[in-house]
Tab-separated table of C-alpha atoms in Angstrom:
chain	number	residue	atom	x	y	z
A	256	MET	CA	155.776	105.976	201.645
A	257	ILE	CA	154.566	109.325	203.111
A	258	ASN	CA	151.627	111.039	201.461
A	259	ILE	CA	152.004	114.598	199.748
A	260	ASN	CA	150.270	117.309	201.954
A	261	ASN	CA	148.990	114.159	204.405
A	262	LYS	CA	146.662	113.262	201.348
A	263	SER	CA	145.585	110.283	200.039
A	264	TRP	CA	146.777	109.617	196.400
A	265	ASP	CA	143.108	109.655	195.008
A	266	ASN	CA	142.471	113.041	196.832
A	267	LEU	CA	145.399	114.953	196.039
A	268	SER	CA	144.964	118.034	194.131
A	269	PHE	CA	146.324	120.812	192.148
A	270	GLU	CA	146.225	123.141	195.320
A	271	ASP	CA	147.847	120.785	197.282
A	272	ILE	CA	151.237	121.122	194.823
A	273	GLU	CA	150.849	124.726	195.353
A	274	GLN	CA	150.860	124.461	198.936
A	275	ILE	CA	154.058	122.454	199.351
A	276	LEU	CA	156.047	124.279	196.912
A	277	SER	CA	154.940	127.751	198.863
A	278	GLU	CA	155.732	126.292	202.068
A	279	ASN	CA	159.310	126.569	200.969
A	280	ASN	CA	159.643	122.755	200.740
A	281	GLU	CA	163.026	121.920	199.102
A	282	GLU	CA	163.903	118.648	196.866
A	283	ASN	CA	164.846	116.241	199.523
A	284	PHE	CA	164.745	112.190	200.037
A	285	PHE	CA	161.214	111.784	198.817
A	286	PHE	CA	160.402	114.589	196.451
A	287	GLU	CA	162.273	115.739	192.975
A	288	PHE	CA	160.979	118.275	190.651
A	289	LYS	CA	161.470	118.280	187.100
A	290	SER	CA	160.632	120.557	184.317
A	291	ASP	CA	158.754	119.770	180.894
A	292	ASP	CA	161.889	119.828	179.193
A	293	GLU	CA	163.403	117.337	181.196
A	294	SER	CA	165.082	114.101	179.086
A	295	PRO	CA	163.870	110.530	179.346
A	296	ALA	CA	167.110	109.325	180.342
A	297	LYS	CA	167.222	111.692	183.300
A	298	LEU	CA	163.950	110.800	184.317
A	299	ALA	CA	164.579	107.252	184.301
A	300	LYS	CA	167.504	107.783	186.573
A	301	GLU	CA	165.335	109.413	189.202
A	302	ILE	CA	163.084	106.824	188.974
A	303	SER	CA	165.438	104.029	189.323
A	304	ALA	CA	166.843	105.782	192.334
A	305	PHE	CA	163.474	106.151	194.175
A	306	SER	CA	163.108	102.286	193.173
A	307	ASN	CA	166.031	100.978	194.549
A	308	THR	CA	165.729	103.189	197.959
A	309	TYR	CA	162.504	103.740	199.800
A	310	GLY	CA	160.389	105.416	196.948
A	311	GLY	CA	159.197	108.860	196.065
A	312	TYR	CA	157.711	111.532	193.938
A	313	ILE	CA	158.453	113.396	190.744
A	314	LEU	CA	156.863	116.799	190.321
A	315	LEU	CA	156.712	116.992	186.475
A	316	GLY	CA	156.396	120.722	185.291
A	317	VAL	CA	157.710	122.596	188.180
A	318	ASN	CA	161.237	124.087	187.633
A	319	ASP	CA	163.929	123.954	189.810
A	320	ASP	CA	163.002	127.576	191.603
A	321	LYS	CA	159.507	125.515	192.906
A	322	THR	CA	157.720	127.823	190.091
A	323	ILE	CA	154.951	125.910	188.113
A	324	GLY	CA	155.422	126.014	184.380
A	325	GLY	CA	153.309	123.018	183.511
A	326	CYS	CA	153.572	120.138	180.861
A	327	THR	CA	152.903	120.545	177.094
A	328	ILE	CA	155.938	118.091	175.981
A	329	TRP	CA	155.253	115.283	178.423
A	330	ASN	CA	151.951	113.519	179.144
A	331	GLU	CA	150.988	110.120	181.101
A	332	GLN	CA	151.423	107.909	177.926
A	333	ARG	CA	154.821	109.247	177.133
A	334	ILE	CA	155.992	108.462	180.737
A	335	HIS	CA	154.466	104.959	180.817
A	336	THR	CA	156.557	104.464	177.626
A	337	THR	CA	159.575	105.813	179.145
A	338	ILE	CA	159.229	103.796	182.351
A	339	HIS	CA	158.560	100.311	180.558
A	340	ASP	CA	161.481	100.919	178.009
A	341	SER	CA	164.027	102.240	180.118
A	342	ILE	CA	163.909	100.488	183.390
A	343	THR	CA	164.163	96.452	184.112
A	344	PRO	CA	162.276	95.186	185.875
A	345	THR	CA	159.422	97.663	185.439
A	346	PRO	CA	158.840	99.674	188.581
A	347	ASN	CA	155.647	99.949	190.566
A	348	PHE	CA	154.328	103.368	189.684
A	349	ASP	CA	151.386	105.618	189.194
A	350	VAL	CA	151.152	108.963	187.688
A	351	LYS	CA	148.410	111.708	188.181
A	352	LYS	CA	147.468	114.222	186.036
A	353	LEU	CA	146.654	117.900	187.916
A	354	GLU	CA	145.453	120.872	186.100
A	355	SER	CA	144.491	124.240	186.940
A	356	ASP	CA	144.674	127.691	184.815
A	357	ASN	CA	145.740	126.086	181.858
A	358	LYS	CA	148.884	124.411	183.676
A	359	VAL	CA	149.466	121.002	183.800
A	360	ILE	CA	151.528	119.087	186.598
A	361	LEU	CA	152.115	115.355	186.216
A	362	ILE	CA	153.126	113.280	189.490
A	363	ILE	CA	154.670	110.278	189.171
A	364	LYS	CA	154.580	108.111	192.417
A	365	ILE	CA	157.166	105.582	192.663
A	366	GLU	CA	157.086	102.909	195.169
A	367	GLU	CA	159.819	101.249	197.102
A	368	GLY	CA	160.746	98.406	194.382
A	369	THR	CA	159.992	94.530	195.794
A	370	MET	CA	162.186	92.943	193.128
A	371	PRO	CA	165.412	95.379	192.893
A	372	PRO	CA	167.938	96.502	191.806
A	373	TYR	CA	166.045	98.454	188.998
A	374	ILE	CA	168.530	99.137	186.104
A	375	THR	CA	168.306	101.776	183.515
A	376	ASN	CA	168.744	101.082	180.104
A	377	LYS	CA	172.324	102.526	180.357
A	378	GLY	CA	173.170	99.680	182.639
A	379	LEU	CA	173.124	101.754	185.780
A	380	ILE	CA	171.797	101.004	189.055
A	381	TYR	CA	170.835	104.466	191.109
A	382	GLU	CA	169.996	104.959	194.669
A	383	ARG	CA	168.833	108.206	196.495
A	384	VAL	CA	171.088	110.124	198.625
A	385	SER	CA	169.465	113.362	200.429
A	386	SER	CA	168.165	115.214	197.389
A	387	GLY	CA	169.769	113.359	194.771
A	388	SER	CA	170.066	110.279	192.602
A	389	PHE	CA	173.683	108.675	192.268
A	390	PRO	CA	175.004	105.444	190.925
A	391	ILE	CA	175.556	102.771	193.406
A	392	LYS	CA	178.893	101.448	193.515
A	393	ASP	CA	179.468	100.052	196.751
A	394	SER	CA	179.597	96.282	196.549
A	395	SER	CA	177.591	95.742	200.073
A	396	LYS	CA	174.998	98.158	198.850
A	397	LEU	CA	174.126	96.038	195.671
A	398	SER	CA	174.210	92.573	197.775
A	399	GLN	CA	171.368	94.143	200.202
A	400	LEU	CA	169.298	94.849	197.096
A	401	TYR	CA	169.848	91.368	195.508
A	402	TYR	CA	169.244	90.193	198.975
A	403	LYS	CA	165.933	91.882	199.250
A	404	LYS	CA	164.823	90.206	196.062
A	405	GLU	CA	165.757	86.819	197.136
A	406	GLN	CA	163.724	87.342	200.025
A	407	GLN	CA	160.807	88.741	197.652
A	408	TYR	CA	161.072	85.410	195.921
A	409	ILE	CA	160.506	83.298	199.025
A	410	LYS	CA	157.263	85.371	199.616
A	411	LEU	CA	156.200	84.704	196.133
A	412	LYS	CA	156.735	81.000	196.214
A	413	ASN	CA	154.438	80.952	199.702
A	414	LYS	CA	151.803	82.822	197.591
A	415	ILE	CA	151.704	81.390	194.420
A	416	GLU	CA	152.892	77.839	194.360
A	417	ILE	CA	150.585	74.711	195.481
A	418	GLU	CA	151.954	72.250	197.936
A	419	ASP	CA	152.775	68.972	196.290
A	420	VAL	CA	150.613	66.239	196.689
A	421	ASN	CA	151.147	63.912	199.196
A	422	THR	CA	151.319	60.624	197.237
A	423	ASP	CA	151.643	58.628	200.769
A	424	ALA	CA	148.075	59.058	201.268
A	425	VAL	CA	145.008	57.796	199.298
A	426	CYS	CA	145.109	58.978	195.408
A	427	PRO	CA	143.323	57.649	192.498
A	428	SER	CA	144.886	54.582	190.839
A	429	ASN	CA	144.682	56.724	187.662
A	430	PHE	CA	146.129	59.840	188.972
A	431	CYS	CA	149.312	60.354	186.957
A	432	GLY	CA	150.148	63.957	188.261
A	433	TYR	CA	149.343	67.566	187.599
A	434	VAL	CA	150.255	70.802	185.811
A	435	ASP	CA	150.222	73.925	187.903
A	436	LEU	CA	150.273	77.600	186.919
A	437	GLY	CA	150.389	80.570	189.098
A	438	PHE	CA	151.369	84.594	188.981
A	439	SER	CA	151.578	87.287	191.275
A	440	ILE	CA	150.332	90.626	189.760
A	441	THR	CA	151.455	94.365	190.759
A	442	CYS	CA	148.929	97.158	189.559
A	443	SER	CA	149.031	100.911	189.706
A	444	GLU	CA	145.708	101.019	191.888
A	445	GLY	CA	143.215	98.428	193.189
A	446	THR	CA	141.527	95.834	190.826
A	447	ASN	CA	137.836	95.391	190.148
A	448	LEU	CA	138.347	92.542	192.509
A	449	GLN	CA	139.966	94.285	195.477
A	450	LYS	CA	137.616	96.943	195.243
A	451	ASN	CA	134.292	94.621	195.237
A	452	PHE	CA	135.543	91.418	196.781
A	453	TYR	CA	132.245	90.772	198.830
A	454	ASP	CA	129.916	92.083	196.040
A	455	ILE	CA	131.418	89.981	193.340
A	456	ASN	CA	128.485	88.615	191.472
A	457	PHE	CA	128.838	84.898	190.485
A	458	GLU	CA	125.492	84.231	188.718
A	459	PRO	CA	126.996	84.643	185.249
A	460	ILE	CA	129.927	82.718	186.096
A	461	THR	CA	127.825	79.960	187.745
A	462	GLU	CA	125.870	80.032	184.710
A	463	TYR	CA	129.220	79.621	182.460
A	464	LEU	CA	130.243	76.495	184.669
A	465	ARG	CA	126.897	74.788	184.159
A	466	THR	CA	127.709	74.769	180.093
A	467	LEU	CA	130.722	72.531	180.932
A	468	ASN	CA	128.664	69.699	182.079
A	469	ASN	CA	131.143	69.329	184.931
A	470	PRO	CA	130.509	69.291	188.736
A	471	PHE	CA	131.937	72.324	189.870
A	472	GLY	CA	131.811	74.656	192.972
A	473	ILE	CA	132.511	78.396	194.233
A	474	MET	CA	133.601	79.301	197.588
A	475	ARG	CA	135.499	81.793	199.477
A	476	LEU	CA	138.763	80.681	200.983
A	477	GLY	CA	139.765	83.557	203.199
A	478	HIS	CA	140.887	86.433	201.114
A	479	SER	CA	140.140	84.454	198.034
A	480	TYR	CA	137.870	82.570	195.842
A	481	LEU	CA	138.308	79.149	194.975
A	482	ILE	CA	136.912	77.484	192.383
A	483	THR	CA	136.672	73.811	191.244
A	484	ILE	CA	136.061	72.120	188.111
A	485	GLY	CA	135.551	68.164	188.252
A	486	ARG	CA	135.422	65.789	191.082
A	487	PHE	CA	137.865	62.350	191.648
A	488	SER	CA	137.150	59.747	193.781
A	489	ALA	CA	139.006	56.387	195.078
A	490	SER	CA	138.075	53.098	196.713
A	491	ASN	CA	139.364	50.793	199.270
A	492	SER	CA	139.727	47.328	199.042
A	493	LYS	CA	136.025	47.066	199.999
A	494	GLY	CA	135.169	49.325	197.060
A	495	ASN	CA	133.848	51.745	199.485
A	496	GLU	CA	134.664	55.654	198.730
A	497	VAL	CA	137.589	56.930	201.024
A	498	MET	CA	138.791	60.515	201.044
A	499	LEU	CA	141.572	61.807	199.059
A	500	ASN	CA	144.472	63.967	199.739
A	501	ALA	CA	144.451	67.496	198.994
A	502	GLY	CA	145.250	69.058	195.884
A	503	ILE	CA	143.749	66.239	193.616
A	504	ASN	CA	141.268	68.403	191.578
A	505	ASN	CA	141.224	70.769	188.812
A	506	PHE	CA	140.983	74.196	190.722
A	507	ILE	CA	141.808	77.367	190.819
A	508	GLU	CA	142.201	80.179	193.761
A	509	ILE	CA	141.785	83.687	192.675
A	510	MET	CA	143.380	85.905	195.484
A	511	HIS	CA	142.315	89.441	196.796
A	512	ASP	CA	144.651	91.369	194.738
A	513	GLY	CA	144.180	89.503	191.501
A	514	SER	CA	146.974	86.851	191.811
A	515	VAL	CA	146.254	83.361	191.120
A	516	LYS	CA	147.618	79.905	191.446
A	517	TYR	CA	145.611	76.830	189.797
A	518	ARG	CA	146.182	72.948	188.907
A	519	VAL	CA	144.795	70.578	186.372
A	520	ALA	CA	144.793	67.015	187.374
A	521	LEU	CA	145.823	64.515	184.798
A	522	CYS	CA	144.336	61.220	184.788
A	523	SER	CA	144.743	58.200	183.136
A	524	ILE	CA	141.299	56.328	181.045
A	525	PRO	CA	141.003	53.580	183.325
A	526	ASN	CA	142.945	50.433	182.976
A	527	GLN	CA	145.158	52.476	180.171
A	528	SER	CA	148.365	54.647	180.446
A	529	LYS	CA	147.016	57.485	178.226
A	530	VAL	CA	146.340	60.887	179.721
A	531	ASP	CA	143.853	63.367	177.799
A	532	ILE	CA	145.892	66.446	177.549
A	533	CYS	CA	142.844	68.309	175.913
A	534	ASN	CA	141.712	68.667	179.240
A	535	ILE	CA	144.901	71.240	180.102
A	536	LEU	CA	143.817	73.086	177.271
A	537	LEU	CA	139.590	73.348	178.351
A	538	ILE	CA	140.090	73.572	181.851
A	539	ASN	CA	142.683	76.506	181.271
A	540	ILE	CA	140.249	78.256	178.832
A	541	ALA	CA	137.462	77.870	181.461
A	542	PHE	CA	139.799	79.441	184.107
A	543	SER	CA	140.938	82.308	182.403
A	544	LYS	CA	137.323	82.982	181.157
A	545	ILE	CA	136.208	83.142	184.874
A	546	TYR	CA	139.148	85.226	185.435
A	547	SER	CA	138.623	87.791	183.447
A	548	MET	CA	134.656	87.964	184.203
A	549	ILE	CA	136.158	88.863	187.823
A	550	ILE	CA	138.962	90.816	187.188
A	551	GLY	CA	137.096	93.762	185.030
A	552	GLU	CA	137.740	95.598	182.106
A	553	ASN	CA	140.208	97.652	183.100
A	554	PHE	CA	142.848	95.409	184.224
A	555	SER	CA	144.913	95.853	181.303
A	556	ASP	CA	145.040	100.031	182.046
A	557	ILE	CA	146.412	99.593	185.399
A	558	PHE	CA	148.546	96.472	185.108
A	559	ILE	CA	152.255	96.995	185.499
A	560	TYR	CA	154.107	93.552	185.704
A	561	ALA	CA	153.284	90.040	187.019
A	562	HIS	CA	155.839	87.136	187.731
A	563	LYS	CA	154.611	83.951	186.685
A	564	TYR	CA	155.702	80.234	186.912
A	565	GLU	CA	154.205	76.816	185.297
A	566	LYS	CA	155.356	73.069	186.604
A	567	LEU	CA	154.509	69.864	185.466
A	568	THR	CA	154.622	67.348	188.137
A	569	VAL	CA	154.750	63.393	186.929
A	570	LEU	CA	153.849	60.639	189.492
A	571	LYS	CA	153.118	57.861	187.188
A	572	GLN	CA	154.637	57.584	183.352
A	573	PHE	CA	152.125	58.292	180.873
A	574	ILE	CA	151.271	58.833	177.277
A	575	PRO	CA	149.765	62.050	176.250
A	576	PHE	CA	147.130	62.014	173.810
A	577	PHE	CA	144.874	64.449	172.133
A	578	ASP	CA	141.130	63.041	172.606
A	579	SER	CA	139.813	64.007	168.944
A	580	LYS	CA	136.050	63.311	169.479
A	581	LYS	CA	136.099	66.687	171.581
A	582	PHE	CA	137.585	68.880	168.940
A	583	ASN	CA	135.751	67.072	165.981
A	584	ASN	CA	132.640	67.851	167.987
A	585	GLU	CA	133.454	71.273	168.037
A	586	GLY	CA	134.557	71.527	164.326
A	587	ASN	CA	138.144	71.729	164.938
A	588	ASN	CA	139.630	69.357	163.062
A	589	ALA	CA	143.643	70.731	163.819
A	590	LEU	CA	144.340	67.966	166.187
A	591	TYR	CA	142.311	65.213	164.494
A	592	ASN	CA	145.360	62.950	163.071
A	593	TYR	CA	147.849	64.845	165.276
A	594	TYR	CA	148.225	61.858	167.388
A	595	ASN	CA	148.870	59.353	164.678
A	596	SER	CA	151.185	61.582	162.750
A	597	HIS	CA	153.153	62.238	165.640
A	598	HIS	CA	153.583	58.583	166.439
A	599	GLU	CA	154.585	57.795	162.846
A	600	LYS	CA	157.142	60.265	162.776
A	601	TYR	CA	158.550	60.330	166.252
A	602	GLY	CA	157.459	57.157	167.727
A	603	ASN	CA	155.542	57.114	171.592
A	604	SER	CA	155.548	60.048	173.541
A	605	ILE	CA	156.252	58.920	177.185
A	606	ILE	CA	155.925	61.194	179.886
A	607	ILE	CA	158.702	60.030	182.717
A	608	CYS	CA	159.505	63.154	184.380
A	609	GLY	CA	158.524	66.857	185.487
A	610	ASN	CA	159.583	70.156	184.471
A	611	ARG	CA	159.125	73.653	185.866
A	612	ILE	CA	159.042	76.962	183.613
A	613	PRO	CA	161.314	78.885	184.289
A	614	GLU	CA	163.894	76.491	185.724
A	615	ASN	CA	164.400	79.279	188.466
A	616	ASP	CA	162.890	82.366	189.650
A	617	TYR	CA	159.975	83.537	187.631
A	618	THR	CA	159.123	84.645	184.123
A	619	LEU	CA	158.679	88.632	184.213
A	620	ILE	CA	155.551	89.638	182.246
A	621	ASP	CA	154.891	93.456	181.557
A	622	LYS	CA	154.122	95.716	178.400
A	623	ARG	CA	157.741	95.439	176.746
A	624	LEU	CA	156.705	91.352	176.309
A	625	PHE	CA	153.893	92.354	173.969
A	626	LYS	CA	156.105	95.126	172.261
A	627	THR	CA	158.827	92.493	171.810
A	628	TYR	CA	156.299	90.161	169.829
A	629	ASP	CA	154.388	92.541	168.594
A	630	ILE	CA	151.130	91.713	170.374
A	631	GLU	CA	148.465	94.180	170.632
A	632	TYR	CA	148.627	94.826	174.544
A	633	ASN	CA	144.515	94.936	175.583
A	634	ASN	CA	142.925	93.087	178.307
A	635	GLU	CA	141.936	89.669	176.342
A	636	ASN	CA	145.793	89.303	174.978
A	637	LEU	CA	147.255	90.117	178.839
A	638	ILE	CA	144.969	87.461	180.251
A	639	SER	CA	145.642	85.064	177.814
A	640	GLU	CA	149.622	85.718	178.056
A	641	LEU	CA	148.793	85.193	181.971
A	642	PHE	CA	147.290	81.901	181.633
A	643	HIS	CA	149.078	80.503	178.602
A	644	THR	CA	151.015	77.409	179.557
A	645	SER	CA	153.483	75.392	177.614
A	646	TYR	CA	152.164	72.250	178.709
A	647	PHE	CA	149.271	72.673	176.400
A	648	ASP	CA	151.153	70.475	173.727
A	649	LEU	CA	152.474	68.026	176.450
A	650	GLY	CA	155.175	65.698	175.006
A	651	TYR	CA	154.317	66.532	171.231
A	652	VAL	CA	157.064	68.112	169.126
A	653	GLY	CA	156.082	70.879	166.262
A	654	ILE	CA	152.348	72.396	165.615
A	655	PRO	CA	149.617	70.470	164.407
A	656	LYS	CA	148.334	71.399	160.811
């Protein structure tokens, strides 16, 4: 997208806005002027149009005659609330406040959307035409937007989904399957990880991993960091250890932009068909803690939305159970008798096939989700939601009491 006055977004100043207004620049394909008394519905219309086309800027606090009236009614919080409440999916946008001589201008930068169409809460889809925004009524244009969305899903699949294990190669004899989780994030600016990718201090993470009493590894893999917990092995008929096929481990890949894909291996107790599913929770807790240590405390401030999926792959039938010792040692009795009581009521839980959540496309996570379920929106809860998986209580009905 074009820059205002050939300035980067971070370096944009009040004087730059004054300059483009004084040079007889009119509203056009990329610029829209809005006064402070603009309604939320009309603002949503313009943002929908820019998102569905090639992006653009809204100069809020600038009158139609290009005089600067400033903003007193609108502020950054109201803009964020309006966008999150009025447009689905949430567009990729940023807001900058510029001030001079007690006058405030709010610049809204809207990127060309990767997941169109962007629909207002009135059910309308807009596009940018010349210097105006108009509802899309041409079915061929709508088809183009949906095709663009389909292509983006293909890119997402390649980015955050992990290749299935090739079971024709060597696998541990007790390897029953795995749980995968991935999410791709969109933020209004670069994350702490992006800004400091080559300078991340891994000492605190290393110290934390040592407390887990499990082999671990931290390494850079291209433009990602790969962290493994635990080690799996297999032997041939002579009892010699052999190399395993790729993907058989507990690992997380944290990408340069903060997106994630991880896998938790499901292995049964030797010579039994039981799999301790406490490990799904424990490994997930470890991965989410590591992520929070890397991503930075301001993550929730710049987060816009994420697309997420979960997948359970079953290679061998198994019975999931909770290792009560792990929870008793930590003073948590919630799951102590759950296995036996569940068995008495519902019988054996035998996992015989896999599952994907959601079945098609991806789950959208944005601020609306927290508002819908009345959850406080902050860094801790955001990371918890991104890493939450419906397979924590794999195979069990109800919640243990």
